[in-house]
Short mmCIF file of C-alpha atoms in Angstrom, two decimals:
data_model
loop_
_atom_site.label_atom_id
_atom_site.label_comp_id
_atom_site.label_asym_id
_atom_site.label_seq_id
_atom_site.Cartn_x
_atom_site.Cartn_y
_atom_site.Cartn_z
CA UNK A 142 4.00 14.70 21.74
CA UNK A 143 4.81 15.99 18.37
CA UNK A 144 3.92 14.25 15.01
CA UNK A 145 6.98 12.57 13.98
CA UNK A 146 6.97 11.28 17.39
CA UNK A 147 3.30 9.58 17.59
CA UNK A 148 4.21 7.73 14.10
CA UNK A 149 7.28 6.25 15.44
CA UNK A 150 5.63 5.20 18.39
CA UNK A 151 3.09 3.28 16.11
CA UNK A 152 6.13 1.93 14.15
CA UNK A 153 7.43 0.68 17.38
CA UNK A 154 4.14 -1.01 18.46
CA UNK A 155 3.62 -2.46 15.24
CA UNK A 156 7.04 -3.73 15.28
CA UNK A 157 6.21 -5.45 18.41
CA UNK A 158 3.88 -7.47 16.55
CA UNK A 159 5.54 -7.96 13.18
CA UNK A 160 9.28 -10.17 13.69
CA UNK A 161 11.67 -9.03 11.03
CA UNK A 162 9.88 -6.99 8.51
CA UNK A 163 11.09 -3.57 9.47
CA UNK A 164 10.75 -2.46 5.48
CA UNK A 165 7.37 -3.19 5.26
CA UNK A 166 6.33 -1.65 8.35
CA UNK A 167 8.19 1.42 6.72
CA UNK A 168 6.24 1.16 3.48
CA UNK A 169 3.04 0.99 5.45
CA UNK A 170 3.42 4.31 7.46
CA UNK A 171 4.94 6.05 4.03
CA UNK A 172 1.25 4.80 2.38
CA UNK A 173 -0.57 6.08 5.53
CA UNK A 174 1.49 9.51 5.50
CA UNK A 175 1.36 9.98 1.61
CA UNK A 176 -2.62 8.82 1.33
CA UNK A 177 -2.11 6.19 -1.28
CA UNK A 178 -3.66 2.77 -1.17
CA UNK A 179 -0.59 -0.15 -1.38
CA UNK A 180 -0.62 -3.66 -2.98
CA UNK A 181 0.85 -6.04 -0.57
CA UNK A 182 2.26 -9.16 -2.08
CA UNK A 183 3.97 -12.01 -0.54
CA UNK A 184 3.65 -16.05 -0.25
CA UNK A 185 1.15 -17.29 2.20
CA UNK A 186 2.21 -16.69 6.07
CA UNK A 187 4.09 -13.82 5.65
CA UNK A 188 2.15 -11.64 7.98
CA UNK A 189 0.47 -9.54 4.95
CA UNK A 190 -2.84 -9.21 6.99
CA UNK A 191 -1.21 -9.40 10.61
CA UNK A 192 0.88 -6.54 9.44
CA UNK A 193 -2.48 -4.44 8.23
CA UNK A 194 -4.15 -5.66 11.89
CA UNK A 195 -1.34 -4.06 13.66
CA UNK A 196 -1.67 -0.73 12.07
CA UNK A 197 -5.28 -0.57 12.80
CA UNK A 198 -5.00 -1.74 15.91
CA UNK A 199 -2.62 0.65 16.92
CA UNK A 200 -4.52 3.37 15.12
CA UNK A 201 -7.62 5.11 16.54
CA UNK A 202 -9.42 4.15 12.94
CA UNK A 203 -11.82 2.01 11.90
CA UNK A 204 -11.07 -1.33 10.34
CA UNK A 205 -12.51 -3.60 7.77
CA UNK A 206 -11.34 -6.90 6.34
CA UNK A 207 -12.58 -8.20 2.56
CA UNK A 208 -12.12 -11.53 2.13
CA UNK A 209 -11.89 -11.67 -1.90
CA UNK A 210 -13.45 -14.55 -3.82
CA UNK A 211 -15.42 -15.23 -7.26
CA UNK A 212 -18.65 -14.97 -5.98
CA UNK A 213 -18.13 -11.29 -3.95
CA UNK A 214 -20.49 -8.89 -5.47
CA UNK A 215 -20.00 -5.25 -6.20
CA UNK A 216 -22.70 -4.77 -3.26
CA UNK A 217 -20.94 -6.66 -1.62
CA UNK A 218 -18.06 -4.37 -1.24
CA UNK A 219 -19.96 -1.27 -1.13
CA UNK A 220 -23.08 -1.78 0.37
CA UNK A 221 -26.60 -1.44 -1.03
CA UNK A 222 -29.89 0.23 -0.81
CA UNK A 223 -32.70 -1.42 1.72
CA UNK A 224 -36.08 -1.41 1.42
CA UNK A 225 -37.37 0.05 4.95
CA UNK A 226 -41.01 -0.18 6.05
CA UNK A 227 -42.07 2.57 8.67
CA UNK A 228 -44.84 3.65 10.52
CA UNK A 229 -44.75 7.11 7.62
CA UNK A 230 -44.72 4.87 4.83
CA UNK A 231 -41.62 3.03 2.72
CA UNK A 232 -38.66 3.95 1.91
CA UNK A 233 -35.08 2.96 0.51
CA UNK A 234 -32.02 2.99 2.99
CA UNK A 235 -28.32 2.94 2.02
CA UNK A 236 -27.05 0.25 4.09
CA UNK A 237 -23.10 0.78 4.02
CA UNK A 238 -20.76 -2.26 3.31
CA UNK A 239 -16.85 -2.29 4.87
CA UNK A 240 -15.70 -0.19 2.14
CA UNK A 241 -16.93 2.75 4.57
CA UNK A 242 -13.86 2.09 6.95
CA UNK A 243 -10.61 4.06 7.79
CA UNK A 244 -8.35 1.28 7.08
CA UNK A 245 -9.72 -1.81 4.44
CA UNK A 246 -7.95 -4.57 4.27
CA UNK A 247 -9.02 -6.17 0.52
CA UNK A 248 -6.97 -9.67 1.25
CA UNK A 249 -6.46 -11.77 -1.84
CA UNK A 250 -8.14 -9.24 -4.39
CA UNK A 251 -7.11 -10.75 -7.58
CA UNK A 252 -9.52 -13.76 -6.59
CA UNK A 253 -12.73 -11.17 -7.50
CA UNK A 254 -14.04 -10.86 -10.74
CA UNK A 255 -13.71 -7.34 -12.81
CA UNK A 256 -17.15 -6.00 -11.83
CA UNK A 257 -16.05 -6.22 -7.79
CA UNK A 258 -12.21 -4.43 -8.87
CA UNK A 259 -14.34 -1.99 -10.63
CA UNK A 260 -16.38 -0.83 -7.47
CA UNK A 261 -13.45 -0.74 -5.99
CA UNK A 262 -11.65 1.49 -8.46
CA UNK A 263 -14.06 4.12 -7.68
CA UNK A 264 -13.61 4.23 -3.41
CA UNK A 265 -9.58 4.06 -4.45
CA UNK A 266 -9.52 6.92 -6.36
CA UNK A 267 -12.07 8.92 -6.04
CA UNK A 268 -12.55 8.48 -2.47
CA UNK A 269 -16.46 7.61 -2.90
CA UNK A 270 -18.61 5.21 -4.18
CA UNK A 271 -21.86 5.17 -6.10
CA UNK A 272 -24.55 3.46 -5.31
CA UNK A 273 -28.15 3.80 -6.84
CA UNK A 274 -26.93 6.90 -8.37
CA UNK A 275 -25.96 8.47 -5.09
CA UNK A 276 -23.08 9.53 -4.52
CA UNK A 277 -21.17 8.32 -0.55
CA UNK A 278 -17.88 10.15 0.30
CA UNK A 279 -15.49 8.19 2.29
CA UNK A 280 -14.13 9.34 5.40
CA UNK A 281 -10.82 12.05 5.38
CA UNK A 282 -8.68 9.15 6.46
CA UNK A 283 -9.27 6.32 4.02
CA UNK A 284 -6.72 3.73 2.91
CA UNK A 285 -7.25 0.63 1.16
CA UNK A 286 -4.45 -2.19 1.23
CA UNK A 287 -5.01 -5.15 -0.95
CA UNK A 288 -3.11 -8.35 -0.65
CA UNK A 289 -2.22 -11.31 -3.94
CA UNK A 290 -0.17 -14.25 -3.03
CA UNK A 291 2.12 -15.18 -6.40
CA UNK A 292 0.78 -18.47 -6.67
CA UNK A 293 -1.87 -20.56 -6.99
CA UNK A 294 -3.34 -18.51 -10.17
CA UNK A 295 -6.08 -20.61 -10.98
CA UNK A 296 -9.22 -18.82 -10.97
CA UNK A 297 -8.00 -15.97 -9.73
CA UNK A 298 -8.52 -12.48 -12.27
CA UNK A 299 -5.61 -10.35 -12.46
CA UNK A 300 -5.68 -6.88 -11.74
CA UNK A 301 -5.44 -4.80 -15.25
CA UNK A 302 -3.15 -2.17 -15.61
CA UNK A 303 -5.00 0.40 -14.80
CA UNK A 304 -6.08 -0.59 -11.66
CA UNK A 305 -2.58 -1.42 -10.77
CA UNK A 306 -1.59 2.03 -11.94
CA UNK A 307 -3.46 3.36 -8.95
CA UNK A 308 -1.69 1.78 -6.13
CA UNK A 309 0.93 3.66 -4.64
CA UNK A 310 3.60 1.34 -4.08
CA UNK A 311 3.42 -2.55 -4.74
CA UNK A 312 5.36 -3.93 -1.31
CA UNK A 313 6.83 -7.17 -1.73
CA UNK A 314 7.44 -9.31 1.48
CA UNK A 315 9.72 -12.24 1.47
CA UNK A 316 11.08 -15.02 4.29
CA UNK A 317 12.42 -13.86 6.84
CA UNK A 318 15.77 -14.91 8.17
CA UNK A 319 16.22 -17.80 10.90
CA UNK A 320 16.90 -15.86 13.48
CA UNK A 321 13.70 -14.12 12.88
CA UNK A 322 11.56 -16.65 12.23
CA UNK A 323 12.55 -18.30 16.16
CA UNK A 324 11.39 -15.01 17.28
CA UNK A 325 7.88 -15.38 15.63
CA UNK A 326 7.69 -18.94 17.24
CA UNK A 327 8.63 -17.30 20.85
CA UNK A 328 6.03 -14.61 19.79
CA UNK A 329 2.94 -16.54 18.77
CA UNK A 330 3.56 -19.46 21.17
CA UNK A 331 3.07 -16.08 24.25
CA UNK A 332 0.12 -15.33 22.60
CA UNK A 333 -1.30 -18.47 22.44
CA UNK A 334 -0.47 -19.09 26.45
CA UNK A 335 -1.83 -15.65 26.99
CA UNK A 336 -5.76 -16.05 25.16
CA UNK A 337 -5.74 -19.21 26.74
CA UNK A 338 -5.04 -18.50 30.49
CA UNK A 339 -7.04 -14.91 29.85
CA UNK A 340 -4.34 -13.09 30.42
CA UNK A 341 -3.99 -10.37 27.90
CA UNK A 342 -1.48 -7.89 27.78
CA UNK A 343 -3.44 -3.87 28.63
CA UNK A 344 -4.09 -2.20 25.29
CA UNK A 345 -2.07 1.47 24.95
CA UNK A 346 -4.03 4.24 23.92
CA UNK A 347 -4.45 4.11 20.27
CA UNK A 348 -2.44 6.72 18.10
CA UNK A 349 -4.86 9.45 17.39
CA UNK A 350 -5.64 10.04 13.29
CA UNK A 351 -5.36 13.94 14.24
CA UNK A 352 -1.21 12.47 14.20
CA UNK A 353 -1.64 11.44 10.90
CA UNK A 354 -3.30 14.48 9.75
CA UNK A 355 -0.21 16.32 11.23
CA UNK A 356 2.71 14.56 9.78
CA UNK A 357 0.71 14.92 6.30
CA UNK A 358 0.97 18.78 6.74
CA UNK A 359 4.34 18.50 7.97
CA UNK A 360 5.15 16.20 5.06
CA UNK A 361 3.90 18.92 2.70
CA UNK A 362 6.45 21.11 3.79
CA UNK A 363 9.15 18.77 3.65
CA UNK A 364 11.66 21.04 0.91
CA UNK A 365 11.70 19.23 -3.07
CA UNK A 366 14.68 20.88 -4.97
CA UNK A 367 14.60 21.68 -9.15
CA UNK A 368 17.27 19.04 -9.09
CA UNK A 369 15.28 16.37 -7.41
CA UNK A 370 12.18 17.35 -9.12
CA UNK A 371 14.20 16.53 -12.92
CA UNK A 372 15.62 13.62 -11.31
CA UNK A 373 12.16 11.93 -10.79
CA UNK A 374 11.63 12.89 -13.97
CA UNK A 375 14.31 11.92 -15.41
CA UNK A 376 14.32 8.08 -13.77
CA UNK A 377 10.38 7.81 -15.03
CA UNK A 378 11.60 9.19 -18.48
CA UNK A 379 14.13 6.04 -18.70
CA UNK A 380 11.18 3.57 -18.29
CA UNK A 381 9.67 5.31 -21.47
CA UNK A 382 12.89 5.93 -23.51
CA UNK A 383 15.60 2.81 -22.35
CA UNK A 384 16.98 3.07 -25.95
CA UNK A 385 18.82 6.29 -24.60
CA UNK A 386 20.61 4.68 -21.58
CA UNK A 387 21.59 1.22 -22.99
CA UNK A 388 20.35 -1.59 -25.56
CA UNK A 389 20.18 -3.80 -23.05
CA UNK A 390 17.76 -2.20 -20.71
CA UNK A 391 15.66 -1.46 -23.65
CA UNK A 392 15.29 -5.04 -24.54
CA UNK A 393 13.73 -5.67 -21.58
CA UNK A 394 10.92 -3.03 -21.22
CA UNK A 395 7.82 -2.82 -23.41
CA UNK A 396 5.92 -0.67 -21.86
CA UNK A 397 7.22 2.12 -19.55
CA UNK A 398 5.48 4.06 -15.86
CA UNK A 399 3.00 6.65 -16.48
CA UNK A 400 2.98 10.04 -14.73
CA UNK A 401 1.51 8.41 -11.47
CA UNK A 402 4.68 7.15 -10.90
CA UNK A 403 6.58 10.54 -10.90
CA UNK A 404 3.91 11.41 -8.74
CA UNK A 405 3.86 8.51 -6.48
CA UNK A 406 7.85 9.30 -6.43
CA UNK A 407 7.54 12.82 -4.79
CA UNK A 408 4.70 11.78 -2.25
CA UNK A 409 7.15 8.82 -0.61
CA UNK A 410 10.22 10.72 -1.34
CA UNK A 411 8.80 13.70 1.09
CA UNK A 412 7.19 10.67 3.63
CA UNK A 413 10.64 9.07 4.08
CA UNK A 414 12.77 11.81 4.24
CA UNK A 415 10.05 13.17 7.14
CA UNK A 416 10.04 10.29 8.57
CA UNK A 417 13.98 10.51 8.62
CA UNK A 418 14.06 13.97 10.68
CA UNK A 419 15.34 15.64 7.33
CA UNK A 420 12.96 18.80 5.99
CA UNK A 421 14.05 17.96 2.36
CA UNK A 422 14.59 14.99 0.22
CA UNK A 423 17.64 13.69 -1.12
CA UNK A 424 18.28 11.08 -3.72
CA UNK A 425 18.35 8.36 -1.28
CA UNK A 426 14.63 9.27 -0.47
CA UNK A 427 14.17 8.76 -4.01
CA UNK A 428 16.09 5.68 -4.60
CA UNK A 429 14.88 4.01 -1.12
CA UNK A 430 10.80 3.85 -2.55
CA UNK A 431 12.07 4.01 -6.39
CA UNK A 432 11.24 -0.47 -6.75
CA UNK A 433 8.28 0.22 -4.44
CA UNK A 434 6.41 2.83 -7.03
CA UNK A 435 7.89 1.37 -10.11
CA UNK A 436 7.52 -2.10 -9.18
CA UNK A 437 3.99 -2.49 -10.80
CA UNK A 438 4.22 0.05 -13.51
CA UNK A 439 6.62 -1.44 -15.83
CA UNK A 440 5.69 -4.30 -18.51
CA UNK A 441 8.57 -6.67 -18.92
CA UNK A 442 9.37 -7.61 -22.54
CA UNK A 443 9.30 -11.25 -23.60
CA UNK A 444 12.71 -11.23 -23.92
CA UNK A 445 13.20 -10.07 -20.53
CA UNK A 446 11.09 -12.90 -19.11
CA UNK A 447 12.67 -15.16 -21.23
CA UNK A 448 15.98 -14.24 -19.74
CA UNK A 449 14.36 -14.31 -15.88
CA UNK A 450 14.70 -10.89 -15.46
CA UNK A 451 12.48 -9.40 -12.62
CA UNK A 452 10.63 -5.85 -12.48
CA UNK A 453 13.03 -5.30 -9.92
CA UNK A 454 15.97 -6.30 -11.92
CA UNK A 455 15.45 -3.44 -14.07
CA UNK A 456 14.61 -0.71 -11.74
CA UNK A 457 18.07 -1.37 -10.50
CA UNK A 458 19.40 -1.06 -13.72
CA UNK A 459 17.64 1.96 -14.00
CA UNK A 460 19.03 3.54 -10.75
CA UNK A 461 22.45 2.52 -12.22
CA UNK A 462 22.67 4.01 -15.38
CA UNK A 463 20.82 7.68 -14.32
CA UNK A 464 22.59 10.26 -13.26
CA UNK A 465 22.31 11.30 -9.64
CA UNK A 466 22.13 15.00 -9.13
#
């Protein structure tokens, strides 16, 4: 079994498990296949950590859940340095915490303070962490998805900029239809009858990570023309420069996407066109992850806040008024 085909088997299993959010499962593979980390947002019960569980499950990877609050310490995130007795004397062992994990769930991670963020900057980005003044590398497959609800902001510490500038994509997960939501009552209430008669359904042979390792070659490969390369350019240029596209759209951005974005751009461009059978990207690659990567990189003026407008509001806008090549 090729690649392509192992990751759309996953897709199917995890779709098994996840009722009506066929976009996010999508936006969860293209983070696996382009190694980013992802910001999950969504209201409370949308299957933000269910969805996570399923890829892990799924996945022959190891998996770690953070539960977020304000008293989490750094150490608590990525582990710490033990004082060991033994029968040759004493000594200091690093003791590693569930930041050492394929896939880390970080759920709720605006509800740490800055110093916990901070550590977790470093295993983000630099895939290692620091402890003690040693250095720890992470493991080749490494992938950290954090989750925020949108309300209930008191107490909570909101990631800065920065940090936000080093997600991926910022996934968004909203209700999902009726007809949907009936089949996540069918679904859960099988469940339920099947932990408690002991019944459980017989667990597939996880998807192998040497799959994931494959598509990522593959995905390198995957054929980026001058003409798509200027127009990623040219839609993270229009977050910088609005006044040149229309007064409008210039009222409502203060502070455009930095060169992560164009970045960020090319990596899912060449992950959903590969994960579309095509060996190059078109602009609907582009404009299919375009709110995804931008979502979280643009500041909204105070006039566009005033006037309601969303982050996606304006990427739309965006997509309207440049050029397609």
């Amino acid at each position: 079994m090729n690649a392509l085909n192992q990751i759309n088997d996953l897709k199917a299993r995890m779709s098994k498990s996840i009722i009506g959010q066929v976009e996010v499962i999508d936006r969860l593979l293209i983070g696996l296949l382009a190694n980013g980390n992802l910001l999950i947002e969504g209201l409370p019960g949308l299957a933000k950590t269910r969805a996570v569980k399923a890829m892990a499950r799924n996945l022959d990877a190891d998996f770690s859940r953070i539960q977020f609050t304000p008293d989490l310490l750094p150490s608590d995130v990525t582990g710490t340095e033990v004082f060991q007795q033994t029968s040759d004397g004493s000594t200091f062992r690093f003791d590693p915490g569930p930041i050492f994990a394929n896939i880390v769930l970080a759920d709720e991670i605006n509800r740490a303070p800055a110093k916990v963020q901070a550590a977790l900057l470093e295993a983000m980005e630099e895939r290692q962490v620091t402890v003690s003044g040693t250095t720890h590398k992470m493991e080749p497959l490494f992938i950290v998805m954090a989750t925020q609800n949108p309300i209930e902001q008191e107490g909570t510490y909101p990631l800065p900029e920065a940090q936000m500038d080093r997600f991926l994509m910022h996934v968004q997960i909203t209700y999902p239809p009726v007809e949907d939501e009936v089949e996540v009552i069918r679904l859960v209430r099988g469940e339920e009858v099947a932990a408690g008669t002991g019944v459980f359904r017989k667990t597939r042979t996880p998807i192998p990570q040497d799959a994931v390792f494959q598509a990522r070659l593959e995905i390198g490969q995957v054929h980026v023309s001058d003409a798509m390369d200027r127009y990623m350019a040219d839609l993270v240029q229009a977050t910088r420069t609005p006044e040149k596209f229309s007064d409008e759209l210039a009222s409502w951005i203060e502070i455009g996407a930095s060169p992560r974005a164009s970045l960020a751009l090319d990596k899912c461009g060449r992950a959903h066109a590969w994960m579309n059978e095509r060996d190059y990207v078109d602009p609907a690659d582009i404009r299919a992850v375009a709110h995804d990567v931008f979502r979280h990189r643009i500041t909204l003026s105070f006039e566009a806040q005033g006037s309601a407008k969303t982050p996606d509001d304006v990427i739309t806008e965006i997509l309207r008024l440049v050029a397609l090549p």
